[in-house]
Coordinates of C-alpha atoms and ligand atoms in Angstrom, one line a residue:
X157 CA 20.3 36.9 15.4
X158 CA 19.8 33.2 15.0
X159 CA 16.6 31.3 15.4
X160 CA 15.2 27.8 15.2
X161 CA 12.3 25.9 14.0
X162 CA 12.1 22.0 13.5
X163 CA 10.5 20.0 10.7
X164 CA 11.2 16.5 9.1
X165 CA 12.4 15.2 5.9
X166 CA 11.2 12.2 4.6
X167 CA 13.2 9.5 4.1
X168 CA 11.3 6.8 2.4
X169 CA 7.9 6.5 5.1
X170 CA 10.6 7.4 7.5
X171 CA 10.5 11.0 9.0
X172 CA 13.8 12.4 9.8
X173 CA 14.0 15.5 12.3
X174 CA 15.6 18.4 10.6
X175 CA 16.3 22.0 12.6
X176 CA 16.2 25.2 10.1
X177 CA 18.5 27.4 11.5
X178 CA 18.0 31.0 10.0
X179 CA 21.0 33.2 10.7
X180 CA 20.3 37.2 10.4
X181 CA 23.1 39.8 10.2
X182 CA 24.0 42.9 8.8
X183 CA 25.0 43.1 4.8
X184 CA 24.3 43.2 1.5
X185 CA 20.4 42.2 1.3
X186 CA 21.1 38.4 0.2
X187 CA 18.9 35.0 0.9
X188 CA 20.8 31.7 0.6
X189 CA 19.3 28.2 1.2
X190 CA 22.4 25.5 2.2
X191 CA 22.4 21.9 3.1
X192 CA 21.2 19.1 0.3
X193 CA 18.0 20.4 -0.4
X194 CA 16.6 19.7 -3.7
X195 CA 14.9 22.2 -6.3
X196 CA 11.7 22.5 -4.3
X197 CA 13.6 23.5 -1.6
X198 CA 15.6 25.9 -3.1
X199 CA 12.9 27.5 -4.6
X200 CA 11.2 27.6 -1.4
X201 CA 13.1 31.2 -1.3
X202 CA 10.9 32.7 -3.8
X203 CA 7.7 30.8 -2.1
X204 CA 8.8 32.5 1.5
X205 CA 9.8 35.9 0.1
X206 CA 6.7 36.4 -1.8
X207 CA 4.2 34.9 1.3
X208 CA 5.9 36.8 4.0
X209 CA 5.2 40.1 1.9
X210 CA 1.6 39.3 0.9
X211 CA 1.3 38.2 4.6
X212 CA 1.8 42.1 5.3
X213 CA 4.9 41.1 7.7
X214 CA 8.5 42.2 7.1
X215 CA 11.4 40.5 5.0
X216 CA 14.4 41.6 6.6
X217 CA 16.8 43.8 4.0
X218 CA 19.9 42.0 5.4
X219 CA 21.7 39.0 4.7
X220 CA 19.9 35.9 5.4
X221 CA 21.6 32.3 5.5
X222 CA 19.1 29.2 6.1
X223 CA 20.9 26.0 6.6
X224 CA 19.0 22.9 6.9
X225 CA 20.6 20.1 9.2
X226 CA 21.7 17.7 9.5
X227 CA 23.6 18.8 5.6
X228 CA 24.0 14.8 5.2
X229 CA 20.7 14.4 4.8
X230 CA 19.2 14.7 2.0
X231 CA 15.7 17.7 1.8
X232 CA 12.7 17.2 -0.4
X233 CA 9.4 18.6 -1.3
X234 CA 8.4 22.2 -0.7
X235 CA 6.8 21.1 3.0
X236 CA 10.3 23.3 4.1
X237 CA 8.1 26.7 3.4
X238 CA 6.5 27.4 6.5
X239 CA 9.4 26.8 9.0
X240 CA 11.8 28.7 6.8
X241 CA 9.5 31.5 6.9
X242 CA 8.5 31.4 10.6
X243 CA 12.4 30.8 10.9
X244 CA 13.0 34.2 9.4
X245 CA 9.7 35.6 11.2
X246 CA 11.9 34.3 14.3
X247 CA 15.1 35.7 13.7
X248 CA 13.9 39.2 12.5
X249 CA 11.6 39.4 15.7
X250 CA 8.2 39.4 14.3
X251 CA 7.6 36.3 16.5
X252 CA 8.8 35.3 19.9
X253 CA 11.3 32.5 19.8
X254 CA 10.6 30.5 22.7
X255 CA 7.0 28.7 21.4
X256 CA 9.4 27.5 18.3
X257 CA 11.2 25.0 21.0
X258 CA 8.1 22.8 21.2
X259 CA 6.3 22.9 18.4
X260 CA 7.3 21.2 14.7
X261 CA 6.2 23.0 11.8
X262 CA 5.2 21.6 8.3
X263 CA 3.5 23.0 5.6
X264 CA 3.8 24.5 2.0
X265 CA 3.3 27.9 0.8
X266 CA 1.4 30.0 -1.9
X267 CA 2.8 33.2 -2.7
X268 CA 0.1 34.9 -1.2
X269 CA 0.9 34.1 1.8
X270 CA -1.8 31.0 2.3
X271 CA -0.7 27.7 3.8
X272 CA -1.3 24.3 1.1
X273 CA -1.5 20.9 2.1
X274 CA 1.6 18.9 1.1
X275 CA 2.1 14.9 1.2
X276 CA 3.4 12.9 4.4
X277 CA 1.6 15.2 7.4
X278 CA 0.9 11.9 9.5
X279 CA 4.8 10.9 8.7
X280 CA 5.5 14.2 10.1
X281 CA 3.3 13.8 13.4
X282 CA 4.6 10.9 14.4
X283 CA 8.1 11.9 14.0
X284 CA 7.1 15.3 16.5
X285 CA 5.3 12.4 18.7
X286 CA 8.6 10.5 18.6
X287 CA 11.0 13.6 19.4
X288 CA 8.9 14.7 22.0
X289 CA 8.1 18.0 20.9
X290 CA 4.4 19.3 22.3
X291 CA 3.3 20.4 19.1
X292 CA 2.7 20.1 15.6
X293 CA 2.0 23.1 13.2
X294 CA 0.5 22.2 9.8
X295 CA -1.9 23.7 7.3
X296 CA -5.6 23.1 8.2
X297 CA -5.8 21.0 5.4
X298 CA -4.1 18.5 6.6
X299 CA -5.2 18.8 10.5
X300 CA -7.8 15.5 10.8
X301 CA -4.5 13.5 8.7
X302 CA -1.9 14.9 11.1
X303 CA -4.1 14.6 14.4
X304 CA -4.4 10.5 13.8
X305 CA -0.9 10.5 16.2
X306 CA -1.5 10.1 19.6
X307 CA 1.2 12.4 22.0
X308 CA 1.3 15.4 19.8
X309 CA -1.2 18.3 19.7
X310 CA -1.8 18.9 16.3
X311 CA -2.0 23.2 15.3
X312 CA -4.0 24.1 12.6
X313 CA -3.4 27.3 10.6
X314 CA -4.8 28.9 7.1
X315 CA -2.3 31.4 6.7
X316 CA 1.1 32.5 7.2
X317 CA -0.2 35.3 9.3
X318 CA -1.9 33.0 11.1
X319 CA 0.7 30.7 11.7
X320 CA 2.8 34.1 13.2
X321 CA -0.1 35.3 15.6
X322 CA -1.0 31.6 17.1
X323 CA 2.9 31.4 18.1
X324 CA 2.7 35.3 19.5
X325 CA 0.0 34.1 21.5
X326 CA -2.4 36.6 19.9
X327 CA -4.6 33.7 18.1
X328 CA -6.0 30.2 18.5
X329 CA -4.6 27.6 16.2
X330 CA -8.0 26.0 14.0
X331 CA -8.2 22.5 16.2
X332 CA -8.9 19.6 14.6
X333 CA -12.1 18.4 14.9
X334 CA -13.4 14.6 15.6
X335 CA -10.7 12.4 13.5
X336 CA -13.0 11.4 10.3
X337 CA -12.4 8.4 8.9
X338 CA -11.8 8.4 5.1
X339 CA -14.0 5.8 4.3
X340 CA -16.7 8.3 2.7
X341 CA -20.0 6.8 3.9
X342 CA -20.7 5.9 -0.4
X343 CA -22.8 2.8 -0.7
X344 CA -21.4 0.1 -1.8
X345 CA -21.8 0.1 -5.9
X346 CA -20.3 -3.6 -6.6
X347 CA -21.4 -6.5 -5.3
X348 CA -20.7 -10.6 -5.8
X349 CA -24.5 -10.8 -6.4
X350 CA -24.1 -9.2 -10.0
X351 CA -21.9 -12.2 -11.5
X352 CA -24.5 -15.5 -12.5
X353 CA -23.0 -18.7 -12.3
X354 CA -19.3 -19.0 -11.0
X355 CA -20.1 -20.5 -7.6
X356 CA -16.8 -23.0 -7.8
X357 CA -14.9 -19.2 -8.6
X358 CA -16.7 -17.7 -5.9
X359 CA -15.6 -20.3 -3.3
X360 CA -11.8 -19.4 -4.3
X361 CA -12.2 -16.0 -4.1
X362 CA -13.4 -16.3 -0.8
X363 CA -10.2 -18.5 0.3
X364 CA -8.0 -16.0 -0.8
X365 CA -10.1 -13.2 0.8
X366 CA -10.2 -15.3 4.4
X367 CA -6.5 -16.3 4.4
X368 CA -4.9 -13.3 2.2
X369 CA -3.4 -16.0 -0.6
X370 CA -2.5 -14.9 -4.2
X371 CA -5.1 -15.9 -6.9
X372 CA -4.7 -15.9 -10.6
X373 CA -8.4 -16.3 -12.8
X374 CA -7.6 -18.0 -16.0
X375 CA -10.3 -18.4 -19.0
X376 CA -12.0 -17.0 -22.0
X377 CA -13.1 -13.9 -22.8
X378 CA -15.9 -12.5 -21.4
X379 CA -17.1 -14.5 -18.8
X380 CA -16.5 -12.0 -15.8
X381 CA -12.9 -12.9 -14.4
X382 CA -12.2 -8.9 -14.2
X383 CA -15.6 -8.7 -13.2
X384 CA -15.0 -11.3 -10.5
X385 CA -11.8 -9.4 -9.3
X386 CA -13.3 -6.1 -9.0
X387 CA -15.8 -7.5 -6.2
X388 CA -12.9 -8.7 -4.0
X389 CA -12.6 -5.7 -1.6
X390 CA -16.2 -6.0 -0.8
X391 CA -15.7 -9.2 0.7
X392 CA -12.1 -8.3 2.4
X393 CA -12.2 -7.3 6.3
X394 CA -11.9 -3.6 7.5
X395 CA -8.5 -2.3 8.1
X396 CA -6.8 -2.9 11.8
X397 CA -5.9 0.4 13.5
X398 CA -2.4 0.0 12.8
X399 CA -2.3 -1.2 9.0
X400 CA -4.9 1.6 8.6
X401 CA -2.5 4.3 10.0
X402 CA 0.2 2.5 7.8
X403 CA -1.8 2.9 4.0
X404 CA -2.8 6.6 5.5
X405 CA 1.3 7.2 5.5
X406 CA 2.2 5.9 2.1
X407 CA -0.9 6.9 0.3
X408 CA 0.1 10.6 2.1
X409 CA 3.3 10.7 1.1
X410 CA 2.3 9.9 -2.4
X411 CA -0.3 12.4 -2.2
X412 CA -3.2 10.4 -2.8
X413 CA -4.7 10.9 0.2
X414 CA -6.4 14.1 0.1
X415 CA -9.5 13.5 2.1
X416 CA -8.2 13.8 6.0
X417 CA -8.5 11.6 8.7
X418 CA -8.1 7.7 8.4
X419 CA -8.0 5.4 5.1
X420 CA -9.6 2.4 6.4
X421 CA -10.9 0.6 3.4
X422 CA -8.4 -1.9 2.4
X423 CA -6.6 -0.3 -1.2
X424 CA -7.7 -1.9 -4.0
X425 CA -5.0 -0.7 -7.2
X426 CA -5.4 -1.8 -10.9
X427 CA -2.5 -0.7 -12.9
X428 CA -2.3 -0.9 -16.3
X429 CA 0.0 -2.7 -18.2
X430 CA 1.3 0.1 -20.2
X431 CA 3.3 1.2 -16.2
X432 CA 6.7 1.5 -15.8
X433 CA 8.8 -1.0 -13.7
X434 CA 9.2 1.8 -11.1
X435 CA 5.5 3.1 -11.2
X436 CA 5.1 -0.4 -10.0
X437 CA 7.7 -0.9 -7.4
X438 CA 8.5 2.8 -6.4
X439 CA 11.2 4.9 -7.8
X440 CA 11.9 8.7 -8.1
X441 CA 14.0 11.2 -6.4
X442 CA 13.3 11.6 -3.5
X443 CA 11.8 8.1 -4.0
X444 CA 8.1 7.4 -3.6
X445 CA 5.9 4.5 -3.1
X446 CA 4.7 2.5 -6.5
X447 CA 1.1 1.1 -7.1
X448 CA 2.9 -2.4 -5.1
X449 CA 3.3 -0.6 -1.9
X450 CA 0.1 1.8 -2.4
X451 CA -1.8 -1.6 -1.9
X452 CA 0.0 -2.8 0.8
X453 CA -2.7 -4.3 3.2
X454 CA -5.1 -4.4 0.1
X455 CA -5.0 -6.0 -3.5
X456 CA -2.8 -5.7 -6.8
X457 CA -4.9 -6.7 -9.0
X458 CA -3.0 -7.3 -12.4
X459 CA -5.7 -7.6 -15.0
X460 CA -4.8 -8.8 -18.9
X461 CA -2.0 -10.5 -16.8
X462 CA 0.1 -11.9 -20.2
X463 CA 0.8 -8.5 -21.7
X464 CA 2.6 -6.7 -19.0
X465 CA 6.2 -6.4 -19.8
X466 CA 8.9 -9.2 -18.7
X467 CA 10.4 -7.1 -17.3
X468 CA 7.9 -5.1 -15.5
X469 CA 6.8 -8.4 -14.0
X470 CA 10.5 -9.5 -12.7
X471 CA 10.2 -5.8 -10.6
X472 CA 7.4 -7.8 -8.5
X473 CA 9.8 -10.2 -7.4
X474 CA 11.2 -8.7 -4.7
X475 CA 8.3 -7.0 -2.9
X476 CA 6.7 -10.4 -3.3
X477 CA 9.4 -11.8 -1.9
X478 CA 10.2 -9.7 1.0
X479 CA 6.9 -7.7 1.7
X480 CA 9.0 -4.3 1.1
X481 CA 11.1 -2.5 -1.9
X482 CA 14.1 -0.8 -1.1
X483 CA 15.1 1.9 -2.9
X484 CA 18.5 3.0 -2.8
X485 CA 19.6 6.9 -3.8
X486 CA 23.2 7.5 -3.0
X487 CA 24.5 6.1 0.2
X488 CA 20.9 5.9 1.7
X489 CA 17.9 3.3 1.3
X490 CA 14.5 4.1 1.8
X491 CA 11.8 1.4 2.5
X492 CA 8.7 1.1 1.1
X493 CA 6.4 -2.2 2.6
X494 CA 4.5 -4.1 0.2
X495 CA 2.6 -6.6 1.9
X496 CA -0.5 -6.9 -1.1
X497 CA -2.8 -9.7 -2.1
X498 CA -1.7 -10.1 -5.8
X499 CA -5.1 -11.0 -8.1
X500 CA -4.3 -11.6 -11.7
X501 CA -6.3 -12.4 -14.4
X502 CA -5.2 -14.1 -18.0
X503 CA -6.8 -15.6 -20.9
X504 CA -5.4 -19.5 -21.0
X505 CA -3.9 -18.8 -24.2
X506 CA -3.2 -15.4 -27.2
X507 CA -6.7 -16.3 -29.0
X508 CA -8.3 -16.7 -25.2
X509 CA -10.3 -20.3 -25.6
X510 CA -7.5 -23.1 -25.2
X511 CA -8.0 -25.8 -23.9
X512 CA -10.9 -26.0 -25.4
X513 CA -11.2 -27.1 -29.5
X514 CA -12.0 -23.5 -30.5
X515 CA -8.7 -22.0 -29.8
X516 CA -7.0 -21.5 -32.8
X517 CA -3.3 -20.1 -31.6
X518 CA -0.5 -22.4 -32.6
X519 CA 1.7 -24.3 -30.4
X520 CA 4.4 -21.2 -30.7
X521 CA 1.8 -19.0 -29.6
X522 CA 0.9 -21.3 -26.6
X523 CA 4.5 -21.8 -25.6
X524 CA 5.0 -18.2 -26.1
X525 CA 2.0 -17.7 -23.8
X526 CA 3.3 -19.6 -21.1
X527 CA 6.6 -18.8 -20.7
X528 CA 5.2 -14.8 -20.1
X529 CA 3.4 -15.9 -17.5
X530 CA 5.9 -18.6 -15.7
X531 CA 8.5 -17.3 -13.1
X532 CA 8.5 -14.3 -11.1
X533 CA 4.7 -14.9 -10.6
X534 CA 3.3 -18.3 -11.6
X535 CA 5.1 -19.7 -8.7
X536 CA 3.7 -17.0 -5.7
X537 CA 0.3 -18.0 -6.9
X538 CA -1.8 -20.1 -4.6
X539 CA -5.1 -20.7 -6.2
X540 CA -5.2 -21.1 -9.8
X541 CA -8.8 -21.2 -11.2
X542 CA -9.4 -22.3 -14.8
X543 CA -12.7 -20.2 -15.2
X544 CA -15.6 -21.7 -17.0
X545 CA -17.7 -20.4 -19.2
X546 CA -20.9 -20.5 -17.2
X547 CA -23.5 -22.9 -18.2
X548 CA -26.6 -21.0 -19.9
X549 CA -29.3 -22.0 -17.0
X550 CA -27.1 -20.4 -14.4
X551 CA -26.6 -17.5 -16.3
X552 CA -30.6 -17.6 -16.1
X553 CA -30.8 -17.9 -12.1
X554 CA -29.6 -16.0 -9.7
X555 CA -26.2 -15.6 -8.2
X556 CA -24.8 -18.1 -6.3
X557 CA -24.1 -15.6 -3.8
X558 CA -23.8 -12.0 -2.1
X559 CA -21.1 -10.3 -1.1
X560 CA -22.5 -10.2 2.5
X561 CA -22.7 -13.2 3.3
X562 CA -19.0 -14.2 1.8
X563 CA -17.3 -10.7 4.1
X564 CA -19.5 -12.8 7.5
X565 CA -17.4 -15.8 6.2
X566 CA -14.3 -14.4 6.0
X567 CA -14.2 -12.3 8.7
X568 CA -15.3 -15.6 10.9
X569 CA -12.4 -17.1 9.3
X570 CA -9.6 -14.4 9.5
X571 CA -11.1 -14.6 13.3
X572 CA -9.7 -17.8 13.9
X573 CA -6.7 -17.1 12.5
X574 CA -5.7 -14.1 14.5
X575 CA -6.4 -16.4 17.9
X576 CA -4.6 -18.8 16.5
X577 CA -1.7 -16.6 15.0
X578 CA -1.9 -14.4 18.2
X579 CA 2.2 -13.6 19.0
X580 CA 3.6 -14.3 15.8
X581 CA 4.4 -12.1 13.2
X582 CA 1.6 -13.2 11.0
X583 CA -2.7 -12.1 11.2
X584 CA -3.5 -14.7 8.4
X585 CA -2.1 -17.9 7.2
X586 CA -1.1 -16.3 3.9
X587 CA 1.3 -14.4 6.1
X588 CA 2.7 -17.8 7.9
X589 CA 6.3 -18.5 7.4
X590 CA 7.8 -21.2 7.3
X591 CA 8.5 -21.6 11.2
X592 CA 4.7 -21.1 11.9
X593 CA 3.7 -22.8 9.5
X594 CA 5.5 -26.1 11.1
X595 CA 4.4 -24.9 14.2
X596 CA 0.9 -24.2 14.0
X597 CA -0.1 -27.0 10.6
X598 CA 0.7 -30.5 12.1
X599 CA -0.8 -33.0 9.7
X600 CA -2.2 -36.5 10.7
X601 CA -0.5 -39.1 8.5
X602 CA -4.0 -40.0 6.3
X603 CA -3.7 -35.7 5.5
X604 CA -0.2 -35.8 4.6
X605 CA -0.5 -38.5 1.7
X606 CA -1.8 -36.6 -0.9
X607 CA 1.0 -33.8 -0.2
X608 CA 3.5 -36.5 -0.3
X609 CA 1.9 -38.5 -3.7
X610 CA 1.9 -35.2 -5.4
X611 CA 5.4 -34.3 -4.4
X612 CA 6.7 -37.5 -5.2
X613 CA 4.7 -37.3 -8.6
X614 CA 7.0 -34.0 -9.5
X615 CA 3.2 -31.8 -9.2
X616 CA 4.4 -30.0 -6.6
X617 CA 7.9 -28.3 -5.4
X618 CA 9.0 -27.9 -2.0
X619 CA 7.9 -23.7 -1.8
X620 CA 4.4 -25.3 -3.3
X621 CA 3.9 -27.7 -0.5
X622 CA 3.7 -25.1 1.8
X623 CA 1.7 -23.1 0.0
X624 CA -0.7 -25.5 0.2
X625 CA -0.5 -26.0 3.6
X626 CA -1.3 -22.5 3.9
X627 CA -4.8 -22.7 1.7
X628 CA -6.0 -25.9 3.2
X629 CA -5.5 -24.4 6.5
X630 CA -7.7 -21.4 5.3
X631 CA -10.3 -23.9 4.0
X632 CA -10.6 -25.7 7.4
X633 CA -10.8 -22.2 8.8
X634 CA -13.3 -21.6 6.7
X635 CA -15.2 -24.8 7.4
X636 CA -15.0 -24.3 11.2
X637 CA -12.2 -26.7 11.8
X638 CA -9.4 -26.6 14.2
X639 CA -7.7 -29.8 12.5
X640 CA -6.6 -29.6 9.0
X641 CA -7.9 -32.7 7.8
X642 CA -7.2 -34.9 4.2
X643 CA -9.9 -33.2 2.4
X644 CA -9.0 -30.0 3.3
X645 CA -5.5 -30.6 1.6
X646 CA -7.1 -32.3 -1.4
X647 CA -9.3 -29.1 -2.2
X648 CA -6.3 -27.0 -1.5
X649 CA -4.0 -29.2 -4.3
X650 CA -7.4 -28.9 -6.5
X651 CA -5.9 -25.3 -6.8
X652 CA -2.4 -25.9 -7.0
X653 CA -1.1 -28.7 -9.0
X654 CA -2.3 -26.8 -11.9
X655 CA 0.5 -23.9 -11.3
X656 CA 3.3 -26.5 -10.9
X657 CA 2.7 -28.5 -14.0
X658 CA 2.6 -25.1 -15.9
X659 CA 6.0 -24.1 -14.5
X660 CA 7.5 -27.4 -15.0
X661 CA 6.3 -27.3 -18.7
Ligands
ATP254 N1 -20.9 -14.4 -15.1 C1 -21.4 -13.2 -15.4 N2 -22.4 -12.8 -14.7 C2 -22.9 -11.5 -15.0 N3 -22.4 -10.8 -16.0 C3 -21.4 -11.2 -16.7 C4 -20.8 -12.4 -16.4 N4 -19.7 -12.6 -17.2 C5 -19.7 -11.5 -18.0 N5 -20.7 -10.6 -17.7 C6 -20.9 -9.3 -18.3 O1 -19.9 -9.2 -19.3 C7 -19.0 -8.1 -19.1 C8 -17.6 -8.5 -19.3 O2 -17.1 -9.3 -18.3 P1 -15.6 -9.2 -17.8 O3 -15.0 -8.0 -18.3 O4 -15.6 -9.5 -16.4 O5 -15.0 -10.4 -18.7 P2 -13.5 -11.0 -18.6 O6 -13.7 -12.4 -18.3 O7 -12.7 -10.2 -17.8 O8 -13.1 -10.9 -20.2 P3 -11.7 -10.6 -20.8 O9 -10.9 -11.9 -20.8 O10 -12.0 -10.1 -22.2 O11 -11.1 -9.5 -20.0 C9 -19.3 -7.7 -17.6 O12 -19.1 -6.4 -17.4 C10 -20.7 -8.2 -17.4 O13 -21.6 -7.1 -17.8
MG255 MG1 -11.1 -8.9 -18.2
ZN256 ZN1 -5.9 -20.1 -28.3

């Protein structure tokens, strides 16, 4: 007797349809598990034989062969339990095959018999959307996650025994119930109102928050540049429906996501600088998503910027680049986008008070200093902001602002730029490439000057220009403007020329 069940593989955020096909014949009681599947798969034997037991149904005493196809690709992750299981359920009779042809089944189990949520549901409903299959079976876990996919009725069950009786028709699958968001209704603990003085920082932040450009905070200790950084998702926009479904998928399959329905805060991820080049870009077997594409849509904030690793840094280079990692494991690549907002924060120089007259590092330190910084990032940064120590009387008053009335700026802002940018691959200008930016930043001559002085100086390099066409066409967003005029360019080199004259050196 041979039976049936689909489920997916992952591939990357990529689900992959896979049939288990459970073949049931006379012989020697036996169990064997073929085509590339990976130690949690194979052990998935012990898993089904265990659950199906404690479930009170019957493991057949016969020779039982479960092949996973297509055999070329490769199976991970122990989300194979449940349709094995049903699989067998199938083949030894104890549940009617015909339900099995519409309905996808994914979900891990315990050895009593229980189903447990297991990463990349959503990844798995909209591969069933995409096949066409009716349905979706999945642990109840991971129901509110799974039901986010439009053209799939999502099946929720708590057990094994469950799962066996909903398909026999003799019980309702658990439905999911309204699709909660994520966004757990906490009150918002930080706040741009906390940090005295710092309005010049302020207005920076706030570029990079409107028009999604790269920011490094340079300056003493102390002063509340981490501080500063922190705040920066409280001034960032909500999540679109689609990027939000996208950071639900990858923090899924990384199994982060543990709470149900929709992320739909943008991420906000701090890694340390002790991570591994692969904990930042994504690595593994099967591969999964590093901290660069966990805040895709959001911020990668790299704080203590100078002592991360070379090396570690030079990984960034490509998802910077690109706005995805690909990571390659035999003869197949799997994708991970990596489209973040990278915030970094530094001390000017080892002893933290250059350029001032009380640092007290050498010039090998300083040199040293600089060249860890220069290259793979120094030149994707668009503001650079030398941060002040504040002056004592502000530190006195109250802050220059809140982080309310910044997030009504920027989303005014970021509301221009979507009209504008409507039809083109890009939401915000820090998205523009270089065809939209020609397209959509036309400069009157008086505007273009500066640009040209500076690039004829040797302050600014070709890729730099355009960056700072980018930020002083965030700044006249900012200011209401549909023209990018001169000082709108001046203010955005005030940011700029800084970065360039530190790589040249
Ligand atoms: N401008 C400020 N307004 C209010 N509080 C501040 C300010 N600057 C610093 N603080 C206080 O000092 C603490 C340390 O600030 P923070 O960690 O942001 O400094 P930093 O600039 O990141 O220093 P480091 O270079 O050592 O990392 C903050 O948690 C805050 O309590
Ligand atoms: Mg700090
Ligand atoms: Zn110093």
């Amino acid at each position: 007797m041979l039976a049936r069940v689909t489920t997916v593989a992952l591939e990357g955020l990529e689900p992959r349809r896979v049939t288990v096909e459970v073949d049931l014949r006379s012989g020697l009681p036996n169990f064997t598990v073929v085509g590339l599947a990976d130690r949690a798969v194979r052990e998935a034997r012990e898993r089904v034989h265990a659950a199906i037991l404690n479930a009170g149904l019957e493991f057949p005493a016969r020779r039982l062969t479960v092949n996973l196809a297509p055999a070329s690709l490769r199976k991970a992750g122990p989300h194979f339990d449940l349709p094995i299981a049903l699989g067998i359920l199938a083949a030894s009779g104890q549940v009617p095959p015909a339900p099995l042809e519409h309905v996808a089944v994914f979900g891990e189990l315990s050895l009593g018999g229980e189903l447990r949520p297991c990463r990349g549901a959503l990844a798995a409903a909209e591969g069933a959307a995409r096949w066409g299959l009716r349905q979706l079976l999945v642990p109840v876990e991971r129901l509110e996650e799974a039901a986010l996919v439009d053209g799939v009725e999502v099946l929720g069950a708590l057990t094994l025994g469950d799962a066996a009786a909903v398909l026999r028709g003799e019980a309702e699958a658990v439905a999911p119930t309204r699709a909660r968001s994520a966004r757990a209704d906490e009150p918002a603990v930080l706040d741009l109102a906390d940090v005295r003085g710092h309005a010049d920082v302020l207005a920076a932040l706030t570029i990079a928050a409107a028009g999604g450009h790269n920011l490094l905070l340079s300056g003493p200790p102390g002063i509340g540049k981490t501080m500063l950084a922190r705040r920066l998702p409280t001034i960032l926009p909500p999540l679109h429906r689609d990027e939000a479904l996208e950071v639900t998928r990858i923090h899924s399959i990384a199994g982060l996501h543990t709470t149900g329905g929709l992320v739909e805060r943008r991420p906000f991820r701090a890694p340390h600088h002790t991570i591994s080049a692969s904990g930042l870009v994504g690595g593994g077997a099967p591969p999964l998503p590093g901290e660069a594409s966990l805040a895709h849509h959001g911020v990668l904030f790299l704080d203590e910027l100078s002592e991360y690793p070379r090396t570690t840094l030079e990984a960034l280079r490509q998802p910077l680049e690109d706005g995805r990692v690909g990571i390659v494991r035999g003869q197949r690549t799997a994708i991970f986008p990596t489209r973040f907002m990278l915030v970094a924060a530094t001390n000017p120089c080892p002893c933290g008070h250059a350029p001032t007259r009380r640092c007290r590092c050498t010039e090998a330190d300083l040199a040293r200093h600089r060249r860890r910084l220069s290259g793979p990032l120094l030149d994707r940064i668009d503001l650079l902001i030398h941060v002040q120590r504040p002056a004592a009387a502000d530190l006195a008053r109250a802050s220059p602002s809140t982080s309310e009335r910044e997030r009504h700026r920027v989303l005014e802002a970021r509301a221009r730029q979507e009209a504008r940018l409507a039809g083109t691959a890009a939401r915000t200008n820090g998205q523009m490439d270089a065809r939209v930016l020609r397209e959509t930043v036309v400069l009157a001559p008086d505007a273009e000057r500066p640009l040209r002085e500076a690039y004829e100086r040797g302050q600014l390099s070709a890729r730099g220009r355009d960056r700072t066409l980018r930020v002083a066409r965030t700044i006249a967003d900012l200011a209401g403007s549909e023209r990018v005029r001169r000082a709108h360019v001046v203010a955005a080199l005030g940011y700029r020329q800084d970065a360039d004259v530190e790589q040249a050196a």
